[in-house]
Amino acid sequence: MTRVPANPWPRYIGKFAVLAMPPWLTGRVTFAPALPRQRNQVPQRTPMGAVVKVLAFYERPYWRAEGVPLSEQVTVALEPHAFNPDHPLYIDSVFDVSPPGGPGVLASFLWNDNAFELMSKGEDEVRKAVLDTWAEFMACPEVATKAINFIAVDWPSQQWTGGSYTSYVSPGAWTSLREAYFKPCGRIHWAGTENSSSWPGFFEGAIVTGEAVSAELDKLLMADGGRKPGAIHPGDAWDLPRTHTERLMTGFNH
Ligand SMILES: Cc1cc2nc3c(=O)[nH]c(=O)nc-3n(C[C@H](O)[C@H](O)[C@H](O)COP(=O)(O)OP(=O)(O)OC[C@H]3O[C@@H](n4cnc5c(N)ncnc54)[C@H](O)[C@@H]3O)c2cc1C
């Protein structure tokens, strides 16, 4: 029996639990009994990256040349200020992510110390620094002056994400913890993009592991009492009132 307590209620009880989250966040879950030693190390050796995503919105994409089809426009600019220690802001790319026929939208990423330093100055400073840098690089003054909205998505500050876009393994971790990284612990299974062998760190990777873990659990549930693959049976997972849950907890053992 696998019990997943949530705070506040409800609690869920099922035959299996799938944790579909970055490995480091699994370290913030309390397991009883404790996970095996190598798996217990996994969250400590898989930190999240540190990226802030910035987006600005315009009435129209001023930076595009009039009359030139989108397919012939430069939509991604690479490394305008990379390796330039004199430039106040390191931005290695700017993406034109405007929807067809819609408003103009630009996006960039701020990285590590550069992001931490700039974000500590407050949103107005971030906005000015980013828009000025884009405008200079794109040789388009409207980029600095005509933004109608600006958003900085501060992933490293998000408590339930911790950073972005994904996690990485610290030196030595992959060789010593690789097996524990993927292997289920009893009835606890792991999913989420970081667990994918293809496209880890992307939406595709998350989907791949979602499909893999559901196929795996279908097989296990079939073996464990028989059921039609894909069907949800009332006994697979259910939400119980507290008193009943508390009684079951005394016999809990995953
Ligand atoms: C800025 C940025 C840009 C990106 N751009 C792209 C892109 O262009 N293309 C692309 O393919 N991918 C992109 N990605 C990556 C993509 O977003 C992820 O790969 C994908 O969202 C991972 O999905 P997931 O289901 O594995 O995990 P997540 O989406 O991280 O879902 C995990 C969920 O678990 C929840 N959670 C955590 N802890 C607990 C807990 N204890 N209890 C309950 N719930 C919990 C979290 O709140 C979260 O909702 C980007 C990511 C970022 C941050």
XYZ file of C-alpha atoms and ligand atoms in Angstrom:
307
model
C 0.000 0.000 0.000
C 1.375 3.426 -0.906
C 0.056 6.410 0.988
C 0.521 9.969 -0.248
C -0.334 12.462 2.463
C -1.132 15.971 1.339
C -1.456 18.954 3.570
C -4.243 19.780 4.254
C -6.406 16.734 3.560
C -7.230 14.766 1.438
C -4.796 11.885 1.587
C -4.601 9.377 -1.212
C -4.010 5.691 -0.882
C -3.027 3.552 -3.837
C -1.081 0.511 -4.845
C 1.645 2.649 -6.424
C 2.796 6.248 -6.342
C 4.463 8.113 -9.218
C 6.600 11.138 -8.395
C 6.721 13.192 -11.593
C 8.934 16.081 -10.555
C 12.576 17.145 -10.852
C 14.765 14.770 -8.798
C 15.937 17.469 -6.400
C 12.307 18.157 -5.384
C 11.877 14.521 -4.393
C 14.337 15.401 -1.625
C 11.685 17.639 -0.102
C 9.271 14.753 0.269
C 9.386 12.742 3.490
C 9.484 9.005 2.848
C 8.590 6.389 5.423
C 10.468 4.131 5.448
C 13.456 6.152 4.206
C 14.665 5.641 0.642
C 17.716 3.451 -0.014
C 21.049 5.261 0.417
C 21.861 5.873 -3.251
C 18.380 7.107 -4.064
C 18.540 9.348 -1.007
C 21.658 10.899 -2.562
C 20.020 11.577 -5.944
C 18.257 14.836 -4.997
C 21.420 16.131 -3.387
C 23.424 15.580 -6.579
C 20.950 16.952 -9.150
C 20.610 20.718 -8.718
C 18.383 22.851 -10.919
C 19.794 25.346 -13.390
C 19.489 29.080 -12.708
C 17.659 30.898 -15.465
C 15.289 33.860 -15.492
C 13.097 34.176 -18.570
C 12.235 37.683 -19.763
C 9.451 38.542 -22.197
C 8.316 41.851 -23.676
C 5.128 42.553 -25.606
C 4.600 45.161 -28.356
C 1.650 46.304 -30.434
C 3.454 44.867 -33.438
C 6.908 43.443 -34.221
C 8.663 46.739 -35.012
C 11.956 44.941 -35.632
C 10.714 43.063 -38.671
C 11.430 44.569 -42.061
C 8.221 45.646 -43.849
C 7.085 43.347 -46.644
C 9.641 40.612 -45.919
C 8.036 37.197 -45.333
C 8.545 35.743 -41.866
C 10.532 32.830 -43.267
C 13.160 35.315 -44.460
C 13.364 37.329 -41.241
C 16.055 36.742 -38.662
C 14.077 35.340 -35.741
C 16.869 34.180 -33.451
C 19.928 36.273 -32.822
C 22.837 34.519 -31.204
C 25.483 35.793 -28.870
C 25.339 39.546 -29.354
C 27.338 40.213 -26.208
C 28.772 36.835 -25.409
C 32.352 37.033 -24.206
C 32.183 40.809 -24.024
C 33.204 41.585 -20.445
C 32.622 45.303 -20.984
C 28.953 44.990 -21.764
C 26.779 45.553 -18.681
C 24.362 42.735 -19.459
C 25.152 39.287 -20.773
C 22.342 38.059 -23.022
C 23.294 35.343 -25.436
C 20.165 35.269 -27.545
C 16.887 37.020 -28.272
C 13.949 35.141 -29.711
C 11.166 36.641 -31.793
C 8.232 34.596 -30.478
C 5.442 36.758 -31.924
C 2.329 34.799 -32.870
C 1.398 35.038 -36.567
C -0.620 38.204 -37.211
C -0.594 39.082 -33.509
C 1.394 41.421 -31.272
C 5.187 41.476 -31.234
C 6.798 39.354 -28.520
C 10.506 39.037 -27.712
C 12.088 36.651 -25.216
C 15.520 36.057 -23.699
C 17.114 34.181 -20.848
C 19.313 35.634 -18.118
C 21.794 33.215 -16.621
C 23.308 32.510 -13.216
C 25.216 35.386 -11.581
C 24.114 37.768 -14.284
C 20.472 36.958 -13.480
C 20.969 37.092 -9.701
C 22.707 40.448 -9.863
C 20.205 42.058 -12.186
C 17.112 40.666 -10.408
C 18.357 42.081 -7.111
C 18.010 45.581 -8.593
C 14.240 45.344 -9.028
C 11.891 45.001 -11.967
C 12.301 48.533 -13.389
C 16.060 48.062 -13.672
C 15.666 44.616 -15.221
C 13.218 45.967 -17.764
C 15.456 48.876 -18.729
C 18.636 46.807 -18.953
C 17.019 44.098 -21.080
C 15.090 46.390 -23.431
C 18.089 48.695 -23.961
C 20.320 45.722 -24.729
C 17.844 44.253 -27.199
C 17.280 47.633 -28.879
C 21.011 48.178 -29.301
C 21.614 44.716 -30.643
C 18.605 44.709 -32.969
C 19.253 48.308 -34.049
C 15.585 49.053 -33.356
C 14.904 51.943 -30.907
C 11.186 51.006 -30.608
C 12.232 47.843 -28.790
C 13.426 50.028 -25.893
C 10.591 52.565 -25.933
C 7.408 50.844 -27.093
C 7.016 47.752 -24.912
C 3.462 47.598 -23.541
C 4.281 44.869 -21.047
C 7.399 43.241 -19.632
C 7.632 40.071 -17.555
C 10.610 38.493 -15.806
C 9.852 34.907 -14.756
C 12.176 34.290 -11.840
C 12.462 30.492 -11.830
C 15.225 30.304 -9.202
C 12.779 31.948 -6.749
C 9.982 29.440 -7.361
C 9.711 27.258 -4.286
C 8.169 24.264 -6.067
C 10.452 24.370 -9.074
C 13.698 25.680 -7.668
C 15.243 26.787 -10.937
C 15.209 26.061 -14.611
C 14.986 24.843 -17.187
C 15.951 21.498 -15.790
C 18.359 19.760 -13.431
C 21.898 18.577 -14.130
C 24.030 15.976 -12.406
C 27.014 17.031 -10.339
C 30.452 15.505 -11.094
C 30.627 11.786 -10.365
C 26.906 11.460 -9.684
C 25.985 9.851 -12.963
C 28.503 7.026 -12.661
C 27.670 6.209 -9.046
C 23.923 6.950 -8.867
C 22.675 6.211 -12.359
C 20.860 3.010 -11.440
C 19.236 4.519 -8.348
C 18.181 7.553 -10.392
C 15.743 5.517 -12.504
C 14.942 2.454 -10.397
C 11.586 2.356 -8.593
C 11.797 2.080 -4.808
C 9.269 -0.556 -3.914
C 5.952 0.861 -5.093
C 7.315 4.340 -5.666
C 8.063 5.103 -9.328
C 9.812 8.113 -10.825
C 8.768 10.127 -13.867
C 9.138 13.652 -15.221
C 11.398 15.005 -17.902
C 14.649 14.473 -15.975
C 13.909 10.741 -15.922
C 13.631 10.435 -19.668
C 16.296 8.809 -21.795
C 15.153 10.919 -24.747
C 14.665 14.684 -24.697
C 15.326 15.112 -20.972
C 14.706 18.727 -20.000
C 11.974 19.185 -22.626
C 8.190 18.659 -22.707
C 8.818 15.670 -24.948
C 10.858 14.009 -22.197
C 8.041 14.509 -19.678
C 5.558 12.863 -22.070
C 7.930 9.964 -22.766
C 8.249 9.158 -19.051
C 4.504 9.621 -18.475
C 3.744 7.036 -21.138
C 6.487 4.687 -19.947
C 5.444 4.750 -16.297
C 1.755 4.258 -17.101
C 2.596 1.236 -19.293
C 4.808 -0.140 -16.527
C 2.089 0.309 -13.897
C -0.523 -1.225 -16.176
C 1.616 -4.365 -16.266
C 2.198 -4.372 -12.521
C -1.476 -3.801 -11.746
C -2.406 -6.635 -14.098
C -0.014 -8.899 -12.233
C -1.312 -7.610 -8.909
C -4.886 -8.831 -9.068
C -5.693 -8.411 -12.731
C -7.324 -5.466 -14.480
C -7.885 -4.204 -17.951
C -4.920 -2.085 -19.137
C -5.735 1.625 -19.130
C -8.823 1.277 -16.935
C -8.922 2.919 -13.534
C -10.317 0.667 -10.854
C -11.756 2.022 -7.626
C -9.052 0.216 -5.659
C -6.102 1.714 -7.618
C -6.200 5.042 -5.806
C -8.799 6.612 -3.628
C -9.345 9.436 -1.275
C -10.301 8.451 2.246
C -11.747 10.302 5.196
C -9.224 10.895 7.952
C -10.372 8.310 10.458
C -10.242 5.493 7.934
C -6.853 6.685 6.697
C -5.469 6.812 10.191
C -6.537 3.222 10.781
C -4.857 2.112 7.568
C -1.708 4.012 8.447
C -0.999 1.705 11.344
C -0.505 -1.141 8.877
C 1.359 1.011 6.347
C 4.338 -0.538 4.652
C 5.303 0.241 1.084
C 11.900 29.040 -18.793
C 11.656 27.680 -19.359
C 11.568 27.513 -20.719
C 11.350 26.252 -21.262
N 11.224 26.130 -22.615
C 10.947 24.924 -23.148
C 10.734 24.782 -24.549
O 10.781 25.756 -25.309
N 10.484 23.546 -25.038
C 10.409 22.449 -24.226
O 10.160 21.349 -24.726
N 10.604 22.561 -22.893
C 10.865 23.765 -22.338
N 11.055 23.884 -20.986
C 11.076 22.662 -20.168
C 9.693 22.144 -19.847
O 8.933 23.173 -19.244
C 9.871 20.976 -18.849
O 10.716 20.004 -19.421
C 8.537 20.312 -18.505
O 7.630 21.237 -17.953
C 8.788 19.203 -17.497
O 7.559 18.609 -17.170
P 7.461 17.647 -15.922
O 6.053 17.167 -15.892
O 8.564 16.657 -15.952
O 7.780 18.546 -14.653
P 7.158 19.914 -14.153
O 6.447 20.634 -15.256
O 8.272 20.607 -13.425
O 6.049 19.424 -13.127
C 6.368 19.012 -11.825
C 5.198 19.425 -10.950
O 5.374 18.871 -9.655
C 4.928 19.829 -8.719
N 5.526 19.488 -7.429
C 6.801 19.647 -7.029
N 6.955 19.188 -5.779
C 5.746 18.712 -5.378
C 5.263 18.096 -4.188
N 6.064 17.855 -3.152
N 3.974 17.733 -4.133
C 3.144 17.949 -5.189
N 3.545 18.531 -6.347
C 4.826 18.899 -6.433
C 5.408 21.150 -9.289
O 4.691 22.228 -8.750
C 5.100 20.941 -10.771
O 3.791 21.334 -11.092
C 11.243 25.131 -20.413
C 11.316 25.296 -19.026
C 11.517 26.563 -18.504
C 11.555 26.733 -17.009
